[in-house]
Amino acid sequence: MLKKILMLMIVVNGLIISQALKSPDGRLEFDFMMSKGGIPYYTLKLDKEYVIKESALGIMIKDDPGFIDELAIVSTQNSNFDETWQPVLGEQKEIRNNYNQFTVTLQNIDTKKEMSIVFRLFNDGLGFRYEFPKMENQRYFTIMGEKTEFRLTGDHKTFWIPGDFDSNEYPYMTSKLSEVDAEKGQGFFEISTRRIIAHNAVQTPLMMKSDNGVYINIFEAAVTNYPVMHLLVDKSEFSLKTAFAPDAVGNIAYMQAPCSTPWRTIIVSKKAENILTSRMVLNLNEPSKISDVSWIKGQKYVGIWWELHVNKSSWNYSDINNIKLGEIDWSKVKPNGRHGATTERTKYYIDFAAKNGFAGVLVEGWNVGWEDWFGNWKENVFDFVTPYPDFDVKELQRYAASKGVKLIMHHETSASATNYERRLDEAFRFMKDNGYDAVKTGYVGRIIPRGEMHDGQWMVSHYFRVAEKAAQYKIMVNSHESSRPTGQSRTWPNWISAEAARGNEFNGWSRGNPPEHETILPFTRIMGGGMDYTPGIFQTKMDYYTTGSKFQVHTTLVKQLALYVTMYSPLQMAADLPENYERFPDAFQFIKDVAVDWDDTEVLSAEPGDYLLIARKAKGINEWFIGGITDENEREMEIAFDFLPKGTSFTAKFYMDGDGASWDENPMLYKIETKTVTSESKIKVKLARSGGVAISIK
Amino acid sequence: MLKKILMLMIVVNGLIISQALKSPDGRLEFDFMMSKGGIPYYTLKLDKEYVIKESALGIMIKDDPGFIDELAIVSTQNSNFDETWQPVLGEQKEIRNNYNQFTVTLQNIDTKKEMSIVFRLFNDGLGFRYEFPKMENQRYFTIMGEKTEFRLTGDHKTFWIPGDFDSNEYPYMTSKLSEVDAEKGQGFFEISTRRIIAHNAVQTPLMMKSDNGVYINIFEAAVTNYPVMHLLVDKSEFSLKTAFAPDAVGNIAYMQAPCSTPWRTIIVSKKAENILTSRMVLNLNEPSKISDVSWIKGQKYVGIWWELHVNKSSWNYSDINNIKLGEIDWSKVKPNGRHGATTERTKYYIDFAAKNGFAGVLVEGWNVGWEDWFGNWKENVFDFVTPYPDFDVKELQRYAASKGVKLIMHHETSASATNYERRLDEAFRFMKDNGYDAVKTGYVGRIIPRGEMHDGQWMVSHYFRVAEKAAQYKIMVNSHESSRPTGQSRTWPNWISAEAARGNEFNGWSRGNPPEHETILPFTRIMGGGMDYTPGIFQTKMDYYTTGSKFQVHTTLVKQLALYVTMYSPLQMAADLPENYERFPDAFQFIKDVAVDWDDTEVLSAEPGDYLLIARKAKGINEWFIGGITDENEREMEIAFDFLPKGTSFTAKFYMDGDGASWDENPMLYKIETKTVTSESKIKVKLARSGGVAISIK
């Protein structure tokens, strides 16, 4: 059998091609090769041009030769697949999952252990993973790294953040691959917990553009029970190698066969728009493990949150410090008079939510422990069930229910995952007993178990444990400071959203997010799933709260509206204070109107780092919403409404930057115009510097 | 103030004596001294002779000068204390806690941080600990080690096991201090998970005897949220220094002021018997944190356990391997036909327990996961709630209740503490739902969180977390492979017993426990609390089960009886198979009769490594039990019955080694004689080589 296969092989560049595969549309071509030394390689071409040159594959295993070289092909298999499935919540109602598959089973000629590599070639890119069958001598093993390479064809333009095992909250840098310098970011005072891997390390999704206009996105899918993949850039060869967070004792991943790695993904297109409409990452995840999904609902929410970030109120109830959980009689503690999460203030938000049609109210700082929650690498910070004395859980449950609003729970873990796990059952029971059905989790700080990191195998498994247990309780999860999503919302649709990138709050108290930030996130972070970016900040300059403050949101007010369309998330916050929305009720109308779950999405035009224009149709109803944003440059956009049904006229409400508006000068100037549009309409709109346009169509 | 104190000081050996303190009986003398460099020292004398020579004190703190030198005395305080308290379960009904106390508060002259050292001088020894007040600049800090020394006066005879952060299951070595070699034990194949610290490392309690006949026991009390103290021997200076298990990142203990270290203890006497009757370790623990203790009961139990160790049946239900928890349909798995924990076999033990007055039946191997539970450093091994298909939890609950017997739960964690903690609530609810009120926990293997160790701070805290949560559920805990008790049964009386040393099971499948083993354990391991040694093996030679086996219990049958008295535990197993007890019903009568909770205890004679003779009065009734054991030498013991009330005659049943019996030849030979005794009686008894004597008196 082995011989027969070998006879069919063709030798190219000293490598023996054993298999060529084409995408369903024929434009992508994948080749699998073996070197004479038994090392597996692959290439990827688009329209006959290389995207990935001969790149090695392989897995390093502890105390074992692993699967690096001296490998022989045992068997190969070809198949194809075509299905259409419906996500519970999503950017489109139906998703097609169509690929040609090639599986090669390799054997280490010394150990006789086997590993398969499965390649799936879609029209939008390539996904592949390593699979390990259970064998008598292959049951439990420890992966120490991957030989996986992505050898690029040139010094591409790259949108990157530093490779860091503990934080993904960096602003993006745009540079040539050869100019990547992760440690340039070391001075970022606003990122408290970081573990930059190396000067040449970058995170994934890594978005690139070649000189000849090919967009390449390297990422991964279905990262469960495995550390997050980071990349090391060879700046002269333009090749990328993998890096993974080691655990407390230096190992990468504990495996039990049969098992597999996550999928490595390469999404490629000559059009930037197609990168954003790729559903490859979702397709490479498993179908839902939750059978009854009726309780999982997209929603908009408000909450006691931004007022904490602008220092109008505080998470902590008092100014004591040195809390020992369970040892303080809170009724005797002197309040600091600035506590945000009071019963009264929460009712104010509930009233506002009820009046404006928001389903949820998030309250941060409701539970004891915030006085010295940060920076002590302390295990028992929060118990998730004890409210401060001025937060009446039962009364608020009653009040919210009477208004048809749901409170959203907040579980800041302070990155003490051991503490959270041991209290999780009790915390979730407390939620259900008190009418909560969604939780925002947080992982700020150094991880406990000590020695573990946010992006390591143990923590990745932790996030899934939380999602799975939440599903048992019918609780939706919105994780912050977790590792970034890799399409797992297909499998665990109750993991409804995540932050896992630099969110809007950085604009409140740091140098913030540069104007191009939101034009890059959909090409990077959001490739893996919805992001709880918390848009909608109308009061963009912070000197409104603090005299002399230089902090500000780096967009216009209208761009904040457009983000509800451009930043996909089935869970969207109206993040500003109710008081500020009441100052601008006409602009606020867009946030009230905009949908969060969609029948269809069209990316009308896009260029990472520059601009985005996206139109989406609300799920189940004839309403469309358009968001357009630009970077630091003003820009004219022509919007073609040909996504609308033909032959019907619609009323479109245009929310546009006011004349003379820009992110730094007059950011809150806007104008609203109502126009009639048909599928024939083409309308030009001017966007201010870091401005936007938002359109609702009924 | 400082000056005034300094003026009173006397200079000895270059050290300035700032305080002398005597024990209530005046025989022990403690001195506290400061060197000119600001280093604190202490000494301890018995009858004016040094027991501990000038020994340094101090604490090393991460990124801080800590409290090592350059310390100045801020204040001192003297006090005394005398109370009598009642343990829930114990060796005596009332315990006197009487000491003179000296507290010195020291300040680092650079940092101005303060630390107190509290010394308590009892008639039986010295206890001291370090205390850290909360200060503006002293809230959270990390201890990196102690400077604590124990400088001995000579090359004492020492009973030691290797210092090891992961195991305390070694047989004892007896040697001069200068001859300690911990790595002599490296070849002990029977200890699977070990982390020997250094060639000169020993564990505590460390039992010593000086050339002039002073017995010295160095140990600690109230080890909570702090790693276990091990000792490093300076073989030329005969001094001991401390060693603690580092955590995954190399730190020793995370502290939050106000806080303190455990108590360091030195128990000292010219009579070995007094070491055993010292209650100093208990006295240095906090009073009970459980107010209603009515549900905490001492008890004897039988169980499906020894038959597993002698390979008569198996923990595992099948011979499949590579279990993925929750992914196996056990009803379709082929049983191996050797499974011990079947419904039928459990009923057999329940019947036996009911017939013979045992309160509990332990069942190991009842739950899925045993097929490949060991050796893979795997996190999710057991779920603690899923029985094998041949173990009917509900039927056994009904059956046990109908017989007035309680099943004892078994939670082997495979040392995956993270997995256990996250399932603990559910596991305890399962227990209560199914009529269990006691659990035997186990920690066999390498600890998870990876990088932590059995004796490190995180795990020590874990054992207490389990005990505390168990108390919430009114569950009693018997921990195996945990760190050894340090008197915490006073504070958490539901932590009823522990193994935490080399138990009887080693006799079933290894070179076993040498004849002297049980004469040393009361001077070492049992100084901290009751030990679940699982005595009562009648069928001493394993070739009874396996032809040609050389394994055997290294005692006579009668010595196994005597262990119920000499090895204190309020939870005692009759460890042998019911079938074996039925072969020797007259000898078995002693196990049926013997108490587990006591009004009083008298150590009639004792020498570590040689022999023990202990008499105890059962709690609340006029019954006495005597146990005498000897090492590898045969021995004649004269028993004086003067502990009995005067003027009354009692019937005493003597269980004695048969003529010609010895541990290696005819170990199961015994004779039983009934005699009348009074407080005047003195009766001589012959003990075989590794034999014993057991007496019940009514």
Short mmCIF file of C-alpha atoms in Angstrom, two decimals, chain A residues 6-273:
data_model
loop_
_atom_site.label_atom_id
_atom_site.label_comp_id
_atom_site.label_asym_id
_atom_site.label_seq_id
_atom_site.Cartn_x
_atom_site.Cartn_y
_atom_site.Cartn_z
CA LEU A 6 4.79 6.61 -3.31
CA MET A 7 4.82 5.64 -6.95
CA LEU A 8 2.21 8.26 -7.75
CA MET A 9 4.21 11.07 -6.25
CA ILE A 10 5.75 13.96 -8.09
CA VAL A 11 8.91 15.69 -6.93
CA VAL A 12 8.89 19.52 -6.72
CA ASN A 13 11.58 21.59 -4.98
CA GLY A 14 12.97 18.40 -3.50
CA LEU A 15 9.61 17.60 -1.93
CA ILE A 16 7.41 14.79 -3.05
CA ILE A 17 3.88 15.88 -3.79
CA SER A 18 1.54 13.21 -2.59
CA GLN A 19 -1.72 15.04 -2.94
CA ALA A 20 -3.21 18.07 -4.65
CA LEU A 21 -6.62 19.36 -3.69
CA LYS A 22 -8.79 22.16 -5.08
CA SER A 23 -11.45 24.23 -3.39
CA PRO A 24 -15.05 23.67 -4.54
CA ASP A 25 -14.79 26.74 -6.79
CA GLY A 26 -11.40 25.65 -8.09
CA ARG A 27 -9.59 28.87 -7.22
CA LEU A 28 -7.69 27.63 -4.18
CA GLU A 29 -5.17 24.82 -4.53
CA PHE A 30 -3.59 22.91 -1.73
CA ASP A 31 -0.64 20.55 -2.01
CA PHE A 32 0.62 18.07 0.55
CA MET A 33 4.21 16.97 0.33
CA MET A 34 6.76 14.84 2.12
CA SER A 35 10.49 15.47 2.24
CA LYS A 36 12.93 12.63 1.85
CA GLY A 37 13.57 12.84 5.57
CA GLY A 38 9.91 12.17 6.23
CA ILE A 39 8.83 15.70 7.09
CA PRO A 40 5.34 16.73 5.97
CA TYR A 41 4.82 20.03 4.12
CA TYR A 42 1.91 21.88 2.57
CA THR A 43 1.34 24.81 0.24
CA LEU A 44 -1.66 26.95 -0.61
CA LYS A 45 -2.27 28.85 -3.86
CA LEU A 46 -4.98 31.29 -4.91
CA ASP A 47 -5.52 31.53 -8.67
CA LYS A 48 -2.28 29.59 -9.14
CA GLU A 49 -0.23 32.07 -7.10
CA TYR A 50 1.34 30.93 -3.87
CA VAL A 51 -0.22 32.23 -0.66
CA ILE A 52 1.67 29.80 1.56
CA LYS A 53 4.94 28.37 0.30
CA GLU A 54 6.25 24.96 1.33
CA SER A 55 5.59 24.97 5.07
CA ALA A 56 6.41 22.26 7.53
CA LEU A 57 3.91 20.47 9.73
CA GLY A 58 4.52 18.47 12.86
CA ILE A 59 3.94 17.94 16.55
CA MET A 60 6.50 17.70 19.35
CA ILE A 61 5.72 15.28 22.13
CA LYS A 62 7.36 15.05 25.53
CA ASP A 63 9.77 12.16 26.04
CA ASP A 64 8.93 10.83 22.59
CA PRO A 65 10.19 11.38 19.03
CA GLY A 66 6.72 12.77 18.33
CA PHE A 67 5.74 13.59 14.76
CA ILE A 68 8.45 15.84 13.41
CA ASP A 69 10.39 13.81 10.90
CA GLU A 70 11.03 10.19 9.97
CA LEU A 71 7.34 9.96 9.18
CA ALA A 72 5.85 7.64 6.60
CA ILE A 73 2.46 7.82 4.95
CA VAL A 74 0.22 5.00 6.11
CA SER A 75 -2.89 5.99 4.21
CA THR A 76 -4.70 8.89 2.63
CA GLN A 77 -8.35 9.65 2.21
CA ASN A 78 -10.33 12.18 0.20
CA SER A 79 -13.87 13.31 0.80
CA ASN A 80 -16.10 16.31 0.39
CA PHE A 81 -18.81 17.90 2.41
CA ASP A 82 -21.63 20.31 1.80
CA GLU A 83 -24.27 21.27 4.32
CA THR A 84 -26.17 24.34 5.37
CA TRP A 85 -26.85 24.99 9.02
CA GLN A 86 -28.55 27.64 11.11
CA PRO A 87 -26.72 29.38 13.92
CA VAL A 88 -28.76 30.14 17.00
CA LEU A 89 -27.65 33.76 16.74
CA GLY A 90 -25.54 35.12 13.94
CA GLU A 91 -24.65 37.41 11.12
CA GLN A 92 -26.72 35.37 8.73
CA LYS A 93 -29.59 32.99 9.05
CA GLU A 94 -28.00 30.14 7.17
CA ILE A 95 -24.39 29.19 6.84
CA ARG A 96 -23.02 26.94 4.13
CA ASN A 97 -20.28 24.55 5.15
CA ASN A 98 -18.70 23.29 1.95
CA TYR A 99 -15.22 21.86 1.57
CA ASN A 100 -13.06 19.22 -0.01
CA GLN A 101 -11.14 17.20 2.52
CA PHE A 102 -7.85 15.34 2.46
CA THR A 103 -6.65 13.23 5.35
CA VAL A 104 -3.17 11.81 5.54
CA THR A 105 -2.25 9.33 8.23
CA LEU A 106 1.43 9.37 9.13
CA GLN A 107 3.44 6.94 11.15
CA ASN A 108 6.64 7.61 13.00
CA ILE A 109 8.85 4.89 11.60
CA ASP A 110 10.57 4.32 14.97
CA THR A 111 7.71 4.40 17.44
CA LYS A 112 5.02 3.20 15.01
CA LYS A 113 2.71 5.77 16.54
CA GLU A 114 0.28 7.38 14.15
CA MET A 115 -1.05 10.87 13.61
CA SER A 116 -3.41 12.12 10.95
CA ILE A 117 -3.49 15.58 9.45
CA VAL A 118 -6.90 16.59 8.16
CA PHE A 119 -7.08 19.38 5.60
CA ARG A 120 -10.32 21.08 4.64
CA LEU A 121 -10.21 23.33 1.62
CA PHE A 122 -13.11 25.77 1.44
CA ASN A 123 -13.68 28.49 -1.17
CA ASP A 124 -12.56 30.99 1.46
CA GLY A 125 -9.50 29.20 2.76
CA LEU A 126 -7.79 26.22 4.28
CA GLY A 127 -8.27 24.65 7.67
CA PHE A 128 -6.19 21.80 9.01
CA ARG A 129 -5.62 20.02 12.27
CA TYR A 130 -3.66 17.15 13.77
CA GLU A 131 -5.55 14.10 15.01
CA PHE A 132 -4.22 11.36 17.28
CA PRO A 133 -5.84 7.95 17.25
CA LYS A 134 -5.89 5.89 20.40
CA MET A 135 -3.25 3.19 20.16
CA GLU A 136 -1.84 0.76 22.67
CA ASN A 137 1.23 3.00 23.00
CA GLN A 138 -0.60 6.28 22.46
CA ARG A 139 -3.11 7.06 25.19
CA TYR A 140 -1.90 9.90 27.39
CA PHE A 141 0.80 12.19 26.06
CA THR A 142 2.04 15.75 26.42
CA ILE A 143 2.44 18.11 23.49
CA MET A 144 5.47 20.38 23.79
CA GLY A 145 4.91 22.43 20.66
CA GLU A 146 4.07 22.41 16.98
CA LYS A 147 6.26 22.53 13.89
CA THR A 148 3.40 24.14 11.99
CA GLU A 149 4.64 26.87 9.66
CA PHE A 150 3.04 29.52 7.53
CA ARG A 151 5.66 30.58 4.99
CA LEU A 152 4.44 33.72 3.29
CA THR A 153 5.43 35.01 -0.12
CA GLY A 154 6.64 38.46 0.89
CA ASP A 155 6.93 41.21 3.40
CA HIS A 156 3.18 41.74 3.79
CA LYS A 157 1.44 44.65 5.38
CA THR A 158 0.29 43.33 8.75
CA PHE A 159 -2.22 44.35 11.36
CA TRP A 160 -0.91 42.99 14.62
CA ILE A 161 -0.84 43.16 18.38
CA PRO A 162 2.04 41.83 20.51
CA GLY A 163 2.02 38.11 21.18
CA ASP A 164 1.17 37.95 24.88
CA PHE A 165 0.01 34.94 26.89
CA ASP A 166 -1.93 37.06 29.37
CA SER A 167 -3.51 39.94 27.49
CA ASN A 168 -5.10 40.71 24.16
CA GLU A 169 -6.05 44.28 25.08
CA TYR A 170 -3.50 46.03 22.85
CA PRO A 171 -4.16 48.63 20.19
CA TYR A 172 -3.26 47.36 16.71
CA MET A 173 -0.04 48.21 14.99
CA THR A 174 0.18 48.34 11.20
CA SER A 175 3.56 47.52 9.70
CA LYS A 176 5.42 45.31 7.33
CA LEU A 177 6.05 41.82 8.70
CA SER A 178 9.73 42.68 8.83
CA GLU A 179 8.97 45.65 11.08
CA VAL A 180 7.06 43.79 13.77
CA ASP A 181 8.38 44.69 17.21
CA ALA A 182 6.17 43.37 19.96
CA GLU A 183 8.19 44.99 22.70
CA LYS A 184 7.50 48.41 21.32
CA GLY A 185 4.31 47.99 23.28
CA GLN A 186 5.98 47.24 26.59
CA GLY A 187 5.33 50.72 27.92
CA PHE A 188 1.57 50.35 27.65
CA PHE A 189 0.84 51.28 31.22
CA GLU A 190 -2.83 50.57 30.74
CA ILE A 191 -2.32 46.83 30.43
CA SER A 192 -1.66 45.66 33.93
CA THR A 193 -1.18 41.95 33.41
CA ARG A 194 0.92 41.07 30.41
CA ARG A 195 3.36 38.40 29.33
CA ILE A 196 4.85 39.43 26.00
CA ILE A 197 6.34 36.33 24.46
CA ALA A 198 9.18 37.73 22.35
CA HIS A 199 10.04 40.75 20.26
CA ASN A 200 8.80 38.99 17.15
CA ALA A 201 5.60 37.53 18.61
CA VAL A 202 2.16 38.48 17.36
CA GLN A 203 -1.32 37.31 18.18
CA THR A 204 -3.86 35.65 15.96
CA PRO A 205 -6.08 36.34 14.10
CA LEU A 206 -3.24 37.90 12.16
CA MET A 207 -4.52 40.01 9.25
CA MET A 208 -2.19 40.62 6.34
CA LYS A 209 -2.25 42.11 2.87
CA SER A 210 0.29 41.27 0.20
CA ASP A 211 1.80 43.81 -2.15
CA ASN A 212 -0.31 42.39 -4.96
CA GLY A 213 -3.53 42.82 -3.05
CA VAL A 214 -4.19 39.42 -1.51
CA TYR A 215 -5.76 39.49 1.95
CA ILE A 216 -4.62 36.70 4.26
CA ASN A 217 -5.98 35.94 7.69
CA ILE A 218 -4.24 33.35 9.86
CA PHE A 219 -6.18 32.12 12.84
CA GLU A 220 -7.54 28.98 14.41
CA ALA A 221 -10.89 27.39 15.15
CA ALA A 222 -12.36 25.29 17.93
CA VAL A 223 -9.64 25.93 20.51
CA THR A 224 -10.81 23.73 23.34
CA ASN A 225 -8.55 22.01 25.84
CA TYR A 226 -5.49 23.42 24.05
CA PRO A 227 -3.58 26.66 24.43
CA VAL A 228 -4.12 29.64 22.17
CA MET A 229 -1.91 29.84 19.09
CA HIS A 230 0.43 32.80 18.89
CA LEU A 231 2.90 33.36 16.06
CA LEU A 232 6.60 34.14 15.87
CA VAL A 233 7.64 36.13 12.81
CA ASP A 234 10.81 35.31 10.92
CA LYS A 235 11.42 38.80 9.62
CA SER A 236 13.80 37.84 6.84
CA GLU A 237 12.05 34.70 5.59
CA PHE A 238 8.53 36.09 6.18
CA SER A 239 7.50 32.86 7.77
CA LEU A 240 5.42 32.35 10.87
CA LYS A 241 5.93 29.69 13.52
CA THR A 242 3.65 28.85 16.41
CA ALA A 243 4.05 29.68 20.11
CA PHE A 244 1.85 28.43 22.93
CA ALA A 245 1.55 29.37 26.59
CA PRO A 246 3.32 26.78 28.73
CA ASP A 247 1.66 25.64 31.91
CA ALA A 248 3.08 25.99 35.41
CA VAL A 249 5.67 23.30 34.79
CA GLY A 250 6.53 24.18 31.20
CA ASN A 251 4.29 21.79 29.31
CA ILE A 252 2.02 22.90 26.48
CA ALA A 253 -0.93 20.52 26.32
CA TYR A 254 -1.95 17.32 28.10
CA MET A 255 -3.67 15.04 25.62
CA GLN A 256 -5.70 11.87 25.85
CA ALA A 257 -6.20 9.95 22.63
CA PRO A 258 -8.32 9.93 20.59
CA CYS A 259 -7.94 13.67 20.36
CA SER A 260 -6.95 16.48 18.09
CA THR A 261 -5.46 19.95 18.04
CA PRO A 262 -7.57 22.98 17.13
CA TRP A 263 -7.93 23.79 13.44
CA ARG A 264 -5.29 26.09 11.99
CA THR A 265 -6.98 28.42 9.49
CA ILE A 266 -5.83 30.46 6.52
CA ILE A 267 -8.57 32.61 5.06
CA VAL A 268 -7.58 34.19 1.80
CA SER A 269 -9.17 36.47 -0.79
CA LYS A 270 -8.40 39.24 -3.22
CA LYS A 271 -11.26 41.18 -1.66
CA ALA A 272 -11.08 42.38 1.93
CA GLU A 273 -14.87 42.12 2.14
#
